[in-house]
mmCIF file of C-alpha atoms in Angstrom:
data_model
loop_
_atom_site.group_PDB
_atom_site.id
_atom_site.type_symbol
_atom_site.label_atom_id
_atom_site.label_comp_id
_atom_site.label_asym_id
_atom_site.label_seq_id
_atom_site.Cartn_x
_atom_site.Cartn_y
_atom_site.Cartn_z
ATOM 1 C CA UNK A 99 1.449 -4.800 -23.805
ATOM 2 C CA UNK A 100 -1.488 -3.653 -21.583
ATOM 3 C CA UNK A 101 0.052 -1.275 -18.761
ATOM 4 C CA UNK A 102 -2.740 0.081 -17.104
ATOM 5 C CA UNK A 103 -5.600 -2.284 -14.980
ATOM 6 C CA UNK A 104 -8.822 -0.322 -13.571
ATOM 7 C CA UNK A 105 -11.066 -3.229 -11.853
ATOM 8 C CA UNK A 106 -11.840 0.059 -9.073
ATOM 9 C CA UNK A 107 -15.521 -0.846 -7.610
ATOM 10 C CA UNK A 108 -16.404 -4.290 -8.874
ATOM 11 C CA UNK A 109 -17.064 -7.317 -7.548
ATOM 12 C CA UNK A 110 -13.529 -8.819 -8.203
ATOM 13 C CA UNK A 111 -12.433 -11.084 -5.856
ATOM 14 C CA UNK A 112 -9.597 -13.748 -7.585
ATOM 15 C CA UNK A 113 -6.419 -12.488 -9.231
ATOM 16 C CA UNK A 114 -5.561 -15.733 -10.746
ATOM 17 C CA UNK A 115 -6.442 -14.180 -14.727
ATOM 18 C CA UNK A 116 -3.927 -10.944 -13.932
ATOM 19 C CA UNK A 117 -1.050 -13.199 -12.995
ATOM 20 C CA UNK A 118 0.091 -13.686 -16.006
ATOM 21 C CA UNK A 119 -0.298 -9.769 -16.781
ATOM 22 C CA UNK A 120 4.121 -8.746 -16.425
ATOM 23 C CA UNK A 121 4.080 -5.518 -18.062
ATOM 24 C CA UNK A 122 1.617 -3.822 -16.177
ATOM 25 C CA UNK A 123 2.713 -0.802 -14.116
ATOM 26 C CA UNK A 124 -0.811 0.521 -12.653
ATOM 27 C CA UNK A 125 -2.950 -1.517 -11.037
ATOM 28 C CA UNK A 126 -6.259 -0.261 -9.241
ATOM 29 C CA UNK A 127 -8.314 -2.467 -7.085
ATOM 30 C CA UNK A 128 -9.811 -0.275 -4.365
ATOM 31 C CA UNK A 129 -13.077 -1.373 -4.034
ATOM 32 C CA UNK A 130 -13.320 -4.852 -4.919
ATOM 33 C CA UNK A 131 -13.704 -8.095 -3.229
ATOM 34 C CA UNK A 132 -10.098 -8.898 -3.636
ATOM 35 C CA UNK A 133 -8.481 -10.737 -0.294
ATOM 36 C CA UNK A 134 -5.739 -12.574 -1.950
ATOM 37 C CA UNK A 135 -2.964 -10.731 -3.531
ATOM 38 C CA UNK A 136 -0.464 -13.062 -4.198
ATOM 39 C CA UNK A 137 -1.120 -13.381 -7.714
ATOM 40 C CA UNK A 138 0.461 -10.223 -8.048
ATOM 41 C CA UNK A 139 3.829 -11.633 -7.637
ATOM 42 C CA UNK A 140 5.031 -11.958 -10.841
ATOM 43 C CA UNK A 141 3.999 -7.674 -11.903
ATOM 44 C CA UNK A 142 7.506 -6.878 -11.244
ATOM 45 C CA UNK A 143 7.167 -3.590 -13.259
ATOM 46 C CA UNK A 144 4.155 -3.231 -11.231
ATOM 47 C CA UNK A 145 5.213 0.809 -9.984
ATOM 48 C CA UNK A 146 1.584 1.784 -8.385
ATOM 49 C CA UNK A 147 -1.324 -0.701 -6.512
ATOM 50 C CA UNK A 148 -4.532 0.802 -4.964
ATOM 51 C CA UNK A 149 -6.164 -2.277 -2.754
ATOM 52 C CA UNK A 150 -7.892 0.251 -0.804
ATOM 53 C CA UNK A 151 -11.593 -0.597 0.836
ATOM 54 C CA UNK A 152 -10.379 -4.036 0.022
ATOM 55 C CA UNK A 153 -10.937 -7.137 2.539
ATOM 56 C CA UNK A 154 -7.094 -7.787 2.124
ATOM 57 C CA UNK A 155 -5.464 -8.593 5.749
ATOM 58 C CA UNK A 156 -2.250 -9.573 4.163
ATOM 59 C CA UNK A 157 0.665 -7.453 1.975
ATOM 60 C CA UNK A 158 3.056 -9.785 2.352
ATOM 61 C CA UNK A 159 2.956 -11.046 -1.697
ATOM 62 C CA UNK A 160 4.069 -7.231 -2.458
ATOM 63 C CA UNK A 161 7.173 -7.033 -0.739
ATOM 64 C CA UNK A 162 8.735 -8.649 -3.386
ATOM 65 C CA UNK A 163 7.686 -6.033 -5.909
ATOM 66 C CA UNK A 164 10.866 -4.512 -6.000
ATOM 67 C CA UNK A 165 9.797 -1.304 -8.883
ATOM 68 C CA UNK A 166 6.952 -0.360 -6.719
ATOM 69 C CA UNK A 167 6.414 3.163 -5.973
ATOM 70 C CA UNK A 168 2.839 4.181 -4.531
ATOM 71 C CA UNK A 169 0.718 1.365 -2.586
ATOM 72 C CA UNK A 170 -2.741 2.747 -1.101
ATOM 73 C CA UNK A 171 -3.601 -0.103 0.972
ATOM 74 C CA UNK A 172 -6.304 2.257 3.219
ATOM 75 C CA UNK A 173 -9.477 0.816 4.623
ATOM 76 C CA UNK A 174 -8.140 -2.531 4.520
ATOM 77 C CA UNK A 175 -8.050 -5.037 7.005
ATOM 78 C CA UNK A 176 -4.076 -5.324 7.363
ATOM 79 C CA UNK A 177 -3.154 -4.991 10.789
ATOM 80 C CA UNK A 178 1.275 -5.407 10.580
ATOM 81 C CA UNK A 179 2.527 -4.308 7.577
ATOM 82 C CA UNK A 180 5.725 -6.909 6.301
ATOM 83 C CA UNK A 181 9.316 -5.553 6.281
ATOM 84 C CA UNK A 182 9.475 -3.040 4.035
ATOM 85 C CA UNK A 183 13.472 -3.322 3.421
ATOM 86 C CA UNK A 184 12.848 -5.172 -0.469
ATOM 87 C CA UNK A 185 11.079 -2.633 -1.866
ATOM 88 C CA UNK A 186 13.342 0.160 -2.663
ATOM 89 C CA UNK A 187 11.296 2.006 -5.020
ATOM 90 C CA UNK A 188 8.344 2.663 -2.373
ATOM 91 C CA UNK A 189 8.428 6.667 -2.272
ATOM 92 C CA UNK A 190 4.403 6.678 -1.191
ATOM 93 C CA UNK A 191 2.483 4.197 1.267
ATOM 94 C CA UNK A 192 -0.883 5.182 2.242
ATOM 95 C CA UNK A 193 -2.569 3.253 5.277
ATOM 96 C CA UNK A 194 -5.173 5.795 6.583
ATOM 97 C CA UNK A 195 -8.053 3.759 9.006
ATOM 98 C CA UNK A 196 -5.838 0.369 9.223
ATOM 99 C CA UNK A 197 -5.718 0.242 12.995
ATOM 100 C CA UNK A 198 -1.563 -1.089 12.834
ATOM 101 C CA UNK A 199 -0.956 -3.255 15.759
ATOM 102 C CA UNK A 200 2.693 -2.975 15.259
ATOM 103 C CA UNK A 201 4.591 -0.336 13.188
ATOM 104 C CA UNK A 202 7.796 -1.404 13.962
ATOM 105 C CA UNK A 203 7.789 -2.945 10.098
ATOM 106 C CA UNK A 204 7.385 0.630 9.184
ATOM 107 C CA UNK A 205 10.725 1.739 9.855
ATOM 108 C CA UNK A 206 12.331 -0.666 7.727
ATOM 109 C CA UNK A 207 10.940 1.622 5.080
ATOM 110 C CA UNK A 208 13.303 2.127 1.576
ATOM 111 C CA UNK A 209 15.532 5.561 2.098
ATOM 112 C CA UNK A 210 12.929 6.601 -1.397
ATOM 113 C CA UNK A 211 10.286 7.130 0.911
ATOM 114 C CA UNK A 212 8.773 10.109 1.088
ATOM 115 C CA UNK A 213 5.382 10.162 1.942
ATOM 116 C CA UNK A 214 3.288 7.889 4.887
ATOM 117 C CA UNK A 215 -0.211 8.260 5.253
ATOM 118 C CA UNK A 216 -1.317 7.194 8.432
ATOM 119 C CA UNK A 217 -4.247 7.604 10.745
ATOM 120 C CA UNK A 218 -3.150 8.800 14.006
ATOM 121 C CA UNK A 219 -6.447 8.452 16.427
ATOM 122 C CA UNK A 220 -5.748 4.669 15.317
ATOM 123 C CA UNK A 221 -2.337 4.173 16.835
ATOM 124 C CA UNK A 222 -0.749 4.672 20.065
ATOM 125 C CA UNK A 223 1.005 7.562 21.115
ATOM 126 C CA UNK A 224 4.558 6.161 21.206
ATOM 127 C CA UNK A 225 4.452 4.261 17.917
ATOM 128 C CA UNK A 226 3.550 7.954 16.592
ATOM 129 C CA UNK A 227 6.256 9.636 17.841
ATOM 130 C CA UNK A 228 8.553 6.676 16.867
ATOM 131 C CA UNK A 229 7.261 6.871 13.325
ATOM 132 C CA UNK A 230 7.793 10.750 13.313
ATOM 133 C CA UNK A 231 11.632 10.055 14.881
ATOM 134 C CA UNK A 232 12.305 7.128 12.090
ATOM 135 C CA UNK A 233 10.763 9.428 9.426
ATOM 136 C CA UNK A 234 12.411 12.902 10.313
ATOM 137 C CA UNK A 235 12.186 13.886 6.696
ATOM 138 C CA UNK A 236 9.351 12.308 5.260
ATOM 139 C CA UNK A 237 6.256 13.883 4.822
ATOM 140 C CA UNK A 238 3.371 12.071 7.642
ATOM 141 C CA UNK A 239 -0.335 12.730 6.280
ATOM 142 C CA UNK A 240 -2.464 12.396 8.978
ATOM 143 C CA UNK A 241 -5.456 13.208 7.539
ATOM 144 C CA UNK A 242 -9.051 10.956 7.723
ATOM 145 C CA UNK A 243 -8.936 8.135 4.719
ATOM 146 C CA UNK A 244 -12.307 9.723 3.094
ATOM 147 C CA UNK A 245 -9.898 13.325 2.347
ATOM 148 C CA UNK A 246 -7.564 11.039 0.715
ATOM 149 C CA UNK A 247 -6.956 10.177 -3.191
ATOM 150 C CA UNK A 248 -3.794 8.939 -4.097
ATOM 151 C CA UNK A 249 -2.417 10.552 -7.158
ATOM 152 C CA UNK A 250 -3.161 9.160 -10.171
#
Protein backbone atom coordinates (compact mmCIF):
# COMPACT_ATOMS: atom_id res chain seq x y z
CA UNK A 1 0.00 0.00 0.00
CA UNK A 2 1.53 3.38 -1.05
CA UNK A 3 2.21 5.44 2.31
CA UNK A 4 4.02 8.28 1.28
CA UNK A 5 2.47 11.22 -1.41
CA UNK A 6 5.05 14.07 -2.58
CA UNK A 7 2.89 16.33 -5.17
CA UNK A 8 5.29 19.46 -3.26
CA UNK A 9 5.52 22.30 -6.15
CA UNK A 10 3.21 21.25 -8.94
CA UNK A 11 0.44 22.45 -10.45
CA UNK A 12 -2.07 20.17 -8.53
CA UNK A 13 -5.15 21.57 -7.90
CA UNK A 14 -8.10 18.54 -7.48
CA UNK A 15 -7.77 15.78 -4.89
CA UNK A 16 -10.52 13.75 -6.27
CA UNK A 17 -7.69 10.73 -7.64
CA UNK A 18 -6.07 10.63 -3.79
CA UNK A 19 -9.43 9.99 -2.21
CA UNK A 20 -9.46 6.75 -2.58
CA UNK A 21 -5.65 6.59 -1.30
CA UNK A 22 -6.59 5.05 2.88
CA UNK A 23 -3.28 3.90 3.80
CA UNK A 24 -1.37 6.83 3.27
CA UNK A 25 0.27 8.46 6.31
CA UNK A 26 2.39 11.44 4.61
CA UNK A 27 0.99 13.64 2.48
CA UNK A 28 2.87 16.82 1.03
CA UNK A 29 1.14 19.45 -0.92
CA UNK A 30 2.87 22.74 -0.13
CA UNK A 31 3.10 24.37 -3.18
CA UNK A 32 0.39 23.37 -5.33
CA UNK A 33 -2.77 24.75 -6.59
CA UNK A 34 -4.77 22.73 -4.20
CA UNK A 35 -7.96 24.83 -2.59
CA UNK A 36 -10.17 21.97 -1.83
CA UNK A 37 -9.20 19.51 0.73
CA UNK A 38 -12.03 17.60 1.41
CA UNK A 39 -11.06 14.72 -0.50
CA UNK A 40 -8.82 14.01 2.16
CA UNK A 41 -11.49 12.76 4.35
CA UNK A 42 -11.34 9.34 4.05
CA UNK A 43 -6.88 9.24 4.87
CA UNK A 44 -7.74 8.35 8.31
CA UNK A 45 -4.16 7.00 8.89
CA UNK A 46 -3.24 10.18 7.34
CA UNK A 47 -0.47 11.19 10.55
CA UNK A 48 1.35 14.31 8.64
CA UNK A 49 -0.21 17.04 5.77
CA UNK A 50 1.92 19.97 4.43
CA UNK A 51 -0.76 22.38 2.43
CA UNK A 52 1.58 25.12 2.91
CA UNK A 53 1.82 28.14 0.10
CA UNK A 54 -1.44 26.56 -0.84
CA UNK A 55 -4.65 28.77 -1.88
CA UNK A 56 -6.60 26.65 0.78
CA UNK A 57 -8.97 29.09 2.98
CA UNK A 58 -10.64 26.17 4.56
CA UNK A 59 -9.31 23.12 7.15
CA UNK A 60 -12.39 22.19 8.11
CA UNK A 61 -12.31 18.50 6.01
CA UNK A 62 -9.19 17.68 8.45
CA UNK A 63 -10.72 17.87 11.65
CA UNK A 64 -12.00 14.67 11.22
CA UNK A 65 -8.58 13.11 10.73
CA UNK A 66 -8.47 11.77 13.98
CA UNK A 67 -4.42 9.96 13.63
CA UNK A 68 -3.10 13.23 12.54
CA UNK A 69 -0.01 14.46 14.04
CA UNK A 70 1.87 17.41 12.14
CA UNK A 71 -0.31 19.83 9.77
CA UNK A 72 1.83 22.81 8.15
CA UNK A 73 -0.92 24.78 6.84
CA UNK A 74 1.57 28.19 6.56
CA UNK A 75 1.16 30.71 3.80
CA UNK A 76 -2.27 29.73 3.26
CA UNK A 77 -5.20 31.68 3.02
CA UNK A 78 -7.11 30.22 6.22
CA UNK A 79 -8.15 32.90 8.32
CA UNK A 80 -10.19 30.72 11.63
CA UNK A 81 -8.86 27.59 12.11
CA UNK A 82 -12.03 24.80 13.01
CA UNK A 83 -12.24 23.32 16.55
CA UNK A 84 -9.47 21.48 17.08
CA UNK A 85 -11.11 19.14 19.96
CA UNK A 86 -11.38 15.77 17.21
CA UNK A 87 -8.07 15.54 16.50
CA UNK A 88 -6.29 14.08 19.37
CA UNK A 89 -3.20 13.05 17.77
CA UNK A 90 -2.22 16.77 16.62
CA UNK A 91 1.22 17.19 18.62
CA UNK A 92 2.50 19.93 15.76
CA UNK A 93 0.39 22.75 13.89
CA UNK A 94 2.29 25.19 11.98
CA UNK A 95 0.40 28.47 10.77
CA UNK A 96 3.28 31.02 10.33
CA UNK A 97 1.94 34.27 7.89
CA UNK A 98 -1.96 33.17 8.14
CA UNK A 99 -3.18 36.48 9.50
CA UNK A 100 -5.93 34.38 12.17
CA UNK A 101 -8.89 36.52 12.66
CA UNK A 102 -9.93 34.49 15.57
CA UNK A 103 -7.78 32.05 17.62
CA UNK A 104 -10.19 31.23 19.98
CA UNK A 105 -10.44 27.64 17.89
CA UNK A 106 -6.89 27.33 18.93
CA UNK A 107 -7.42 26.56 22.39
CA UNK A 108 -9.55 23.73 21.80
CA UNK A 109 -6.26 22.19 20.84
CA UNK A 110 -5.75 18.06 21.76
CA UNK A 111 -3.76 17.86 25.37
CA UNK A 112 -0.84 15.98 22.53
CA UNK A 113 0.00 19.26 21.46
CA UNK A 114 3.15 20.35 21.71
CA UNK A 115 4.28 22.62 19.30
CA UNK A 116 2.28 25.96 17.56
CA UNK A 117 3.87 27.87 15.04
CA UNK A 118 2.47 31.10 14.75
CA UNK A 119 3.32 34.49 13.39
CA UNK A 120 3.02 37.03 15.99
CA UNK A 121 3.32 40.61 14.01
CA UNK A 122 0.05 38.97 12.39
CA UNK A 123 -2.15 38.77 15.44
CA UNK A 124 -3.25 41.00 18.10
CA UNK A 125 -1.70 41.43 21.25
CA UNK A 126 -4.34 39.81 23.49
CA UNK A 127 -5.04 36.75 21.35
CA UNK A 128 -1.07 36.30 21.91
CA UNK A 129 -1.01 36.38 25.33
CA UNK A 130 -4.23 34.23 25.44
CA UNK A 131 -2.55 31.65 23.25
CA UNK A 132 0.64 31.76 25.51
CA UNK A 133 -1.91 31.40 28.83
CA UNK A 134 -3.95 28.35 27.01
CA UNK A 135 -0.58 26.86 25.92
CA UNK A 136 1.57 27.24 29.21
CA UNK A 137 3.54 24.20 28.22
CA UNK A 138 3.67 24.02 24.68
CA UNK A 139 6.39 25.14 22.78
CA UNK A 140 5.13 28.77 20.58
CA UNK A 141 7.54 29.25 17.42
CA UNK A 142 7.32 32.56 16.49
CA UNK A 143 9.61 32.67 13.95
CA UNK A 144 8.99 34.22 10.04
CA UNK A 145 7.33 31.23 7.74
CA UNK A 146 10.50 31.41 5.21
CA UNK A 147 12.92 30.01 8.60
CA UNK A 148 10.47 27.31 8.83
CA UNK A 149 10.58 23.48 7.54
CA UNK A 150 8.51 21.16 9.19
CA UNK A 151 10.25 17.97 9.99
CA UNK A 152 10.17 15.48 7.68
Amino acid sequence: HLQEVDLSNNKVKNLDALAGLTHVEKLDLSGTHVEDLAPLRNLTRLRWLSVSHTPVEDLGPLMQLEALEELDASETRVRTVPRLDRMGALRTLILHGVPLADVRALESAPQKLSRLGISPHLLQPQDLRALRAAYPYVEIDMRKAEDETLRR
